[in-house]
PDB file of C-alpha atoms in Angstrom:
ATOM      1  CA  UNK W   3       0.000  -0.001   0.000  1.00 44.00           C
ATOM      2  CA  UNK W   4       2.829   2.371   0.900  1.00 50.00           C
ATOM      3  CA  UNK W   5       4.540   1.673  -2.455  1.00 50.00           C
ATOM      4  CA  UNK W   6       1.287   2.263  -4.383  1.00 48.00           C
ATOM      5  CA  UNK W   7       0.812   5.648  -2.710  1.00 45.00           C
ATOM      6  CA  UNK W   8       4.396   6.636  -3.479  1.00 48.00           C
ATOM      7  CA  UNK W   9       3.996   5.643  -7.140  1.00 47.00           C
ATOM      8  CA  UNK W  10       0.691   7.521  -7.398  1.00 47.00           C
ATOM      9  CA  UNK W  11       2.272  10.621  -5.861  1.00 47.00           C
ATOM     10  CA  UNK W  12       5.188  10.333  -8.289  1.00 52.00           C
ATOM     11  CA  UNK W  13       2.854  10.115 -11.295  1.00 52.00           C
ATOM     12  CA  UNK W  14       0.894  13.112 -10.020  1.00 49.00           C
ATOM     13  CA  UNK W  15       4.119  15.108  -9.677  1.00 49.00           C
ATOM     14  CA  UNK W  16       5.188  13.987 -13.135  1.00 47.00           C
ATOM     15  CA  UNK W  17       1.867  15.142 -14.571  1.00 49.00           C
ATOM     16  CA  UNK W  18       2.278  18.546 -12.917  1.00 43.00           C
ATOM     17  CA  UNK W  19       5.832  18.831 -14.206  1.00 46.00           C
ATOM     18  CA  UNK W  20       4.782  18.002 -17.754  1.00 48.00           C
ATOM     19  CA  UNK W  21       1.810  20.345 -17.464  1.00 50.00           C
ATOM     20  CA  UNK W  22       4.072  23.205 -16.425  1.00 47.00           C
ATOM     21  CA  UNK W  23       6.492  22.451 -19.229  1.00 46.00           C
ATOM     22  CA  UNK W  24       3.702  22.402 -21.782  1.00 43.00           C
ATOM     23  CA  UNK W  25       2.267  25.762 -20.675  1.00 42.00           C
ATOM     24  CA  UNK W  26       5.685  27.384 -20.990  1.00 43.00           C
ATOM     25  CA  UNK W  27       5.747  26.883 -24.769  1.00 44.00           C
ATOM     26  CA  UNK W  28       2.058  26.890 -25.612  1.00 43.00           C
ATOM     27  CA  UNK W  29       2.581  28.079 -29.173  1.00 40.00           C
ATOM     28  CA  UNK W  30       4.678  25.051 -30.151  1.00 46.00           C
ATOM     29  CA  UNK W  31       3.037  22.397 -27.983  1.00 54.00           C
ATOM     30  CA  UNK W  32      -0.623  21.511 -27.533  1.00 58.00           C
ATOM     31  CA  UNK W  33      -2.500  19.342 -25.120  1.00 68.00           C
ATOM     32  CA  UNK W  34      -2.407  16.313 -27.417  1.00 69.00           C
ATOM     33  CA  UNK W  35       1.384  16.434 -27.537  1.00 81.00           C
ATOM     34  CA  UNK W  36       1.422  16.873 -23.760  1.00 85.00           C
ATOM     35  CA  UNK W  37      -0.714  13.723 -23.440  1.00 85.00           C
ATOM     36  CA  UNK W  38       1.820  11.825 -25.542  1.00 87.00           C
ATOM     37  CA  UNK W  39       4.633  13.147 -23.362  1.00 88.00           C
ATOM     38  CA  UNK W  40       2.808  12.119 -20.174  1.00 89.00           C
ATOM     39  CA  UNK W  41       2.140   8.621 -21.532  1.00 88.00           C
ATOM     40  CA  UNK W  42       5.801   8.176 -22.486  1.00 89.00           C
ATOM     41  CA  UNK W  43       6.998   9.354 -19.083  1.00 90.00           C
ATOM     42  CA  UNK W  44       4.409   7.223 -17.300  1.00 90.00           C
ATOM     43  CA  UNK W  45       5.541   4.123 -19.180  1.00 90.00           C
ATOM     44  CA  UNK W  46       9.191   4.867 -18.435  1.00 91.00           C
ATOM     45  CA  UNK W  47       8.343   5.289 -14.740  1.00 90.00           C
ATOM     46  CA  UNK W  48       6.504   1.964 -14.818  1.00 90.00           C
ATOM     47  CA  UNK W  49       9.513   0.237 -16.380  1.00 90.00           C
ATOM     48  CA  UNK W  50      11.885   1.720 -13.826  1.00 89.00           C
ATOM     49  CA  UNK W  51       9.651   1.109 -10.825  1.00 86.00           C
ATOM     50  CA  UNK W  52       8.326  -2.402 -11.330  1.00 81.00           C
ATOM     51  CA  UNK W  53       9.925  -5.548  -9.975  1.00 82.00           C
ATOM     52  CA  UNK W  54       7.137  -7.904 -11.050  1.00 86.00           C
ATOM     53  CA  UNK W  55       7.285  -8.754 -14.777  1.00 87.00           C
ATOM     54  CA  UNK W  56       3.636  -9.829 -14.977  1.00 89.00           C
ATOM     55  CA  UNK W  57       2.404  -6.651 -13.326  1.00 90.00           C
ATOM     56  CA  UNK W  58       4.659  -4.543 -15.554  1.00 90.00           C
ATOM     57  CA  UNK W  59       3.316  -6.346 -18.624  1.00 90.00           C
ATOM     58  CA  UNK W  60      -0.250  -5.376 -17.718  1.00 90.00           C
ATOM     59  CA  UNK W  61       0.703  -1.787 -16.920  1.00 90.00           C
ATOM     60  CA  UNK W  62       2.558  -1.358 -20.204  1.00 91.00           C
ATOM     61  CA  UNK W  63      -0.349  -2.816 -22.167  1.00 91.00           C
ATOM     62  CA  UNK W  64      -2.632  -0.149 -20.680  1.00 91.00           C
ATOM     63  CA  UNK W  65      -0.060   2.571 -21.362  1.00 90.00           C
ATOM     64  CA  UNK W  66       0.312   1.361 -24.942  1.00 90.00           C
ATOM     65  CA  UNK W  67      -3.455   1.456 -25.471  1.00 91.00           C
ATOM     66  CA  UNK W  68      -3.629   5.033 -24.145  1.00 89.00           C
ATOM     67  CA  UNK W  69      -0.752   6.015 -26.416  1.00 88.00           C
ATOM     68  CA  UNK W  70      -2.465   4.483 -29.431  1.00 89.00           C
ATOM     69  CA  UNK W  71      -5.502   6.634 -28.647  1.00 86.00           C
ATOM     70  CA  UNK W  72      -3.478   9.844 -28.474  1.00 82.00           C
ATOM     71  CA  UNK W  73      -3.081  12.043 -31.532  1.00 83.00           C
ATOM     72  CA  UNK W  74      -0.127  14.348 -32.047  1.00 77.00           C
ATOM     73  CA  UNK W  75      -0.839  17.836 -33.306  1.00 79.00           C
ATOM     74  CA  UNK W  76       2.699  18.490 -34.543  1.00 85.00           C
ATOM     75  CA  UNK W  77       5.164  16.446 -36.547  1.00 87.00           C
ATOM     76  CA  UNK W  78       7.323  16.001 -33.450  1.00 84.00           C
ATOM     77  CA  UNK W  79       4.348  14.731 -31.465  1.00 86.00           C
ATOM     78  CA  UNK W  80       3.382  12.257 -34.164  1.00 88.00           C
ATOM     79  CA  UNK W  81       6.974  11.054 -34.467  1.00 91.00           C
ATOM     80  CA  UNK W  82       7.258  10.678 -30.689  1.00 89.00           C
ATOM     81  CA  UNK W  83       4.012   8.724 -30.552  1.00 89.00           C
ATOM     82  CA  UNK W  84       5.096   6.391 -33.357  1.00 90.00           C
ATOM     83  CA  UNK W  85       8.490   5.765 -31.753  1.00 93.00           C
ATOM     84  CA  UNK W  86       6.953   5.253 -28.307  1.00 92.00           C
ATOM     85  CA  UNK W  87       4.475   2.690 -29.635  1.00 93.00           C
ATOM     86  CA  UNK W  88       7.344   0.768 -31.221  1.00 94.00           C
ATOM     87  CA  UNK W  89       9.392   1.091 -28.027  1.00 93.00           C
ATOM     88  CA  UNK W  90       6.673  -0.180 -25.722  1.00 93.00           C
ATOM     89  CA  UNK W  91       5.809  -3.020 -28.129  1.00 94.00           C
ATOM     90  CA  UNK W  92       9.459  -4.109 -28.195  1.00 94.00           C
ATOM     91  CA  UNK W  93       9.714  -3.830 -24.428  1.00 92.00           C
ATOM     92  CA  UNK W  94       6.629  -6.034 -24.069  1.00 93.00           C
ATOM     93  CA  UNK W  95       8.251  -8.647 -26.317  1.00 94.00           C
ATOM     94  CA  UNK W  96      11.339  -8.514 -24.107  1.00 93.00           C
ATOM     95  CA  UNK W  97       9.238  -8.963 -20.978  1.00 91.00           C
ATOM     96  CA  UNK W  98       7.487 -11.924 -22.600  1.00 91.00           C
ATOM     97  CA  UNK W  99      10.879 -13.462 -23.365  1.00 90.00           C
ATOM     98  CA  UNK W 100      11.956 -12.981 -19.738  1.00 88.00           C
ATOM     99  CA  UNK W 101       8.768 -14.662 -18.564  1.00 88.00           C
ATOM    100  CA  UNK W 102       9.375 -17.538 -21.008  1.00 84.00           C
ATOM    101  CA  UNK W 103      12.887 -17.850 -19.646  1.00 85.00           C
ATOM    102  CA  UNK W 104      11.648 -18.042 -16.065  1.00 82.00           C
ATOM    103  CA  UNK W 105       8.778 -20.437 -16.731  1.00 79.00           C
ATOM    104  CA  UNK W 106       9.882 -22.821 -19.444  1.00 75.00           C
ATOM    105  CA  UNK W 107      13.638 -23.132 -19.507  1.00 69.00           C
ATOM    106  CA  UNK W 108      14.563 -24.993 -16.340  1.00 72.00           C
ATOM    107  CA  UNK W 109      17.081 -27.640 -17.369  1.00 76.00           C
ATOM    108  CA  UNK W 110      17.023 -26.742 -21.059  1.00 79.00           C
ATOM    109  CA  UNK W 111      20.196 -24.756 -21.710  1.00 82.00           C
ATOM    110  CA  UNK W 112      19.526 -24.080 -25.410  1.00 83.00           C
ATOM    111  CA  UNK W 113      16.051 -22.709 -24.767  1.00 83.00           C
ATOM    112  CA  UNK W 114      17.308 -20.646 -21.833  1.00 84.00           C
ATOM    113  CA  UNK W 115      20.048 -19.054 -23.942  1.00 86.00           C
ATOM    114  CA  UNK W 116      17.611 -18.392 -26.787  1.00 87.00           C
ATOM    115  CA  UNK W 117      15.076 -16.705 -24.484  1.00 87.00           C
ATOM    116  CA  UNK W 118      17.752 -14.679 -22.690  1.00 88.00           C
ATOM    117  CA  UNK W 119      19.154 -13.385 -25.989  1.00 92.00           C
ATOM    118  CA  UNK W 120      15.673 -12.585 -27.265  1.00 93.00           C
ATOM    119  CA  UNK W 121      14.831 -10.712 -24.045  1.00 91.00           C
ATOM    120  CA  UNK W 122      18.061  -8.729 -24.196  1.00 93.00           C
ATOM    121  CA  UNK W 123      17.574  -7.836 -27.862  1.00 95.00           C
ATOM    122  CA  UNK W 124      13.979  -6.635 -27.449  1.00 95.00           C
ATOM    123  CA  UNK W 125      14.592  -4.755 -24.193  1.00 93.00           C
ATOM    124  CA  UNK W 126      17.566  -2.947 -25.726  1.00 94.00           C
ATOM    125  CA  UNK W 127      15.585  -2.129 -28.864  1.00 95.00           C
ATOM    126  CA  UNK W 128      12.638  -0.903 -26.792  1.00 94.00           C
ATOM    127  CA  UNK W 129      14.863   1.339 -24.666  1.00 93.00           C
ATOM    128  CA  UNK W 130      16.433   2.869 -27.775  1.00 94.00           C
ATOM    129  CA  UNK W 131      13.014   3.605 -29.299  1.00 94.00           C
ATOM    130  CA  UNK W 132      11.739   5.087 -26.026  1.00 93.00           C
ATOM    131  CA  UNK W 133      14.764   7.385 -25.705  1.00 92.00           C
ATOM    132  CA  UNK W 134      14.194   8.556 -29.300  1.00 93.00           C
ATOM    133  CA  UNK W 135      10.479   9.087 -28.599  1.00 92.00           C
ATOM    134  CA  UNK W 136      11.255  11.137 -25.507  1.00 91.00           C
ATOM    135  CA  UNK W 137      13.741  13.268 -27.439  1.00 90.00           C
ATOM    136  CA  UNK W 138      11.109  13.874 -30.126  1.00 89.00           C
ATOM    137  CA  UNK W 139       8.717  15.370 -27.554  1.00 87.00           C
ATOM    138  CA  UNK W 140      11.396  17.351 -25.762  1.00 87.00           C
ATOM    139  CA  UNK W 141      12.228  15.121 -22.795  1.00 86.00           C
ATOM    140  CA  UNK W 142      15.508  13.407 -21.978  1.00 89.00           C
ATOM    141  CA  UNK W 143      15.523  10.009 -20.334  1.00 86.00           C
ATOM    142  CA  UNK W 144      18.587   8.014 -19.466  1.00 84.00           C
ATOM    143  CA  UNK W 145      19.045   4.293 -19.032  1.00 84.00           C
ATOM    144  CA  UNK W 146      16.049   2.041 -18.623  1.00 79.00           C
ATOM    145  CA  UNK W 147      16.942  -0.757 -16.232  1.00 76.00           C
ATOM    146  CA  UNK W 148      20.435  -1.111 -17.650  1.00 74.00           C
ATOM    147  CA  UNK W 149      19.569  -0.623 -21.338  1.00 80.00           C
TER     148      UNK W 149
END
């Protein structure tokens, strides 16, 4: 319960921060681009804050659905949205590979290596897309859980 409250407070603060940033340059940024920015930052916070892969998978699916419903009003917003969708989709594939590794590969070295490589490849790809998406909407994010 304590962790949930801290995460909720963090998301609220993040929303306020993004809201303040979007009002500063109102001529070049609209509310639809701000919604894309918030969804990207929310997803990044979920990736950084979650220890449970199954819970993270569900959270990222909801974030991805919200992002697919957003519409960018500028070219940068549309580019950021497109890159973020690709980044979250790749990250979900990496999480699936990690879950496959944990559930199915006990005693099977070849399958374990295959799933570990697949997880690493998709998580790295997803992190690269998410960093590019954040740059497109004017936000800088660093490493995402080592990627």
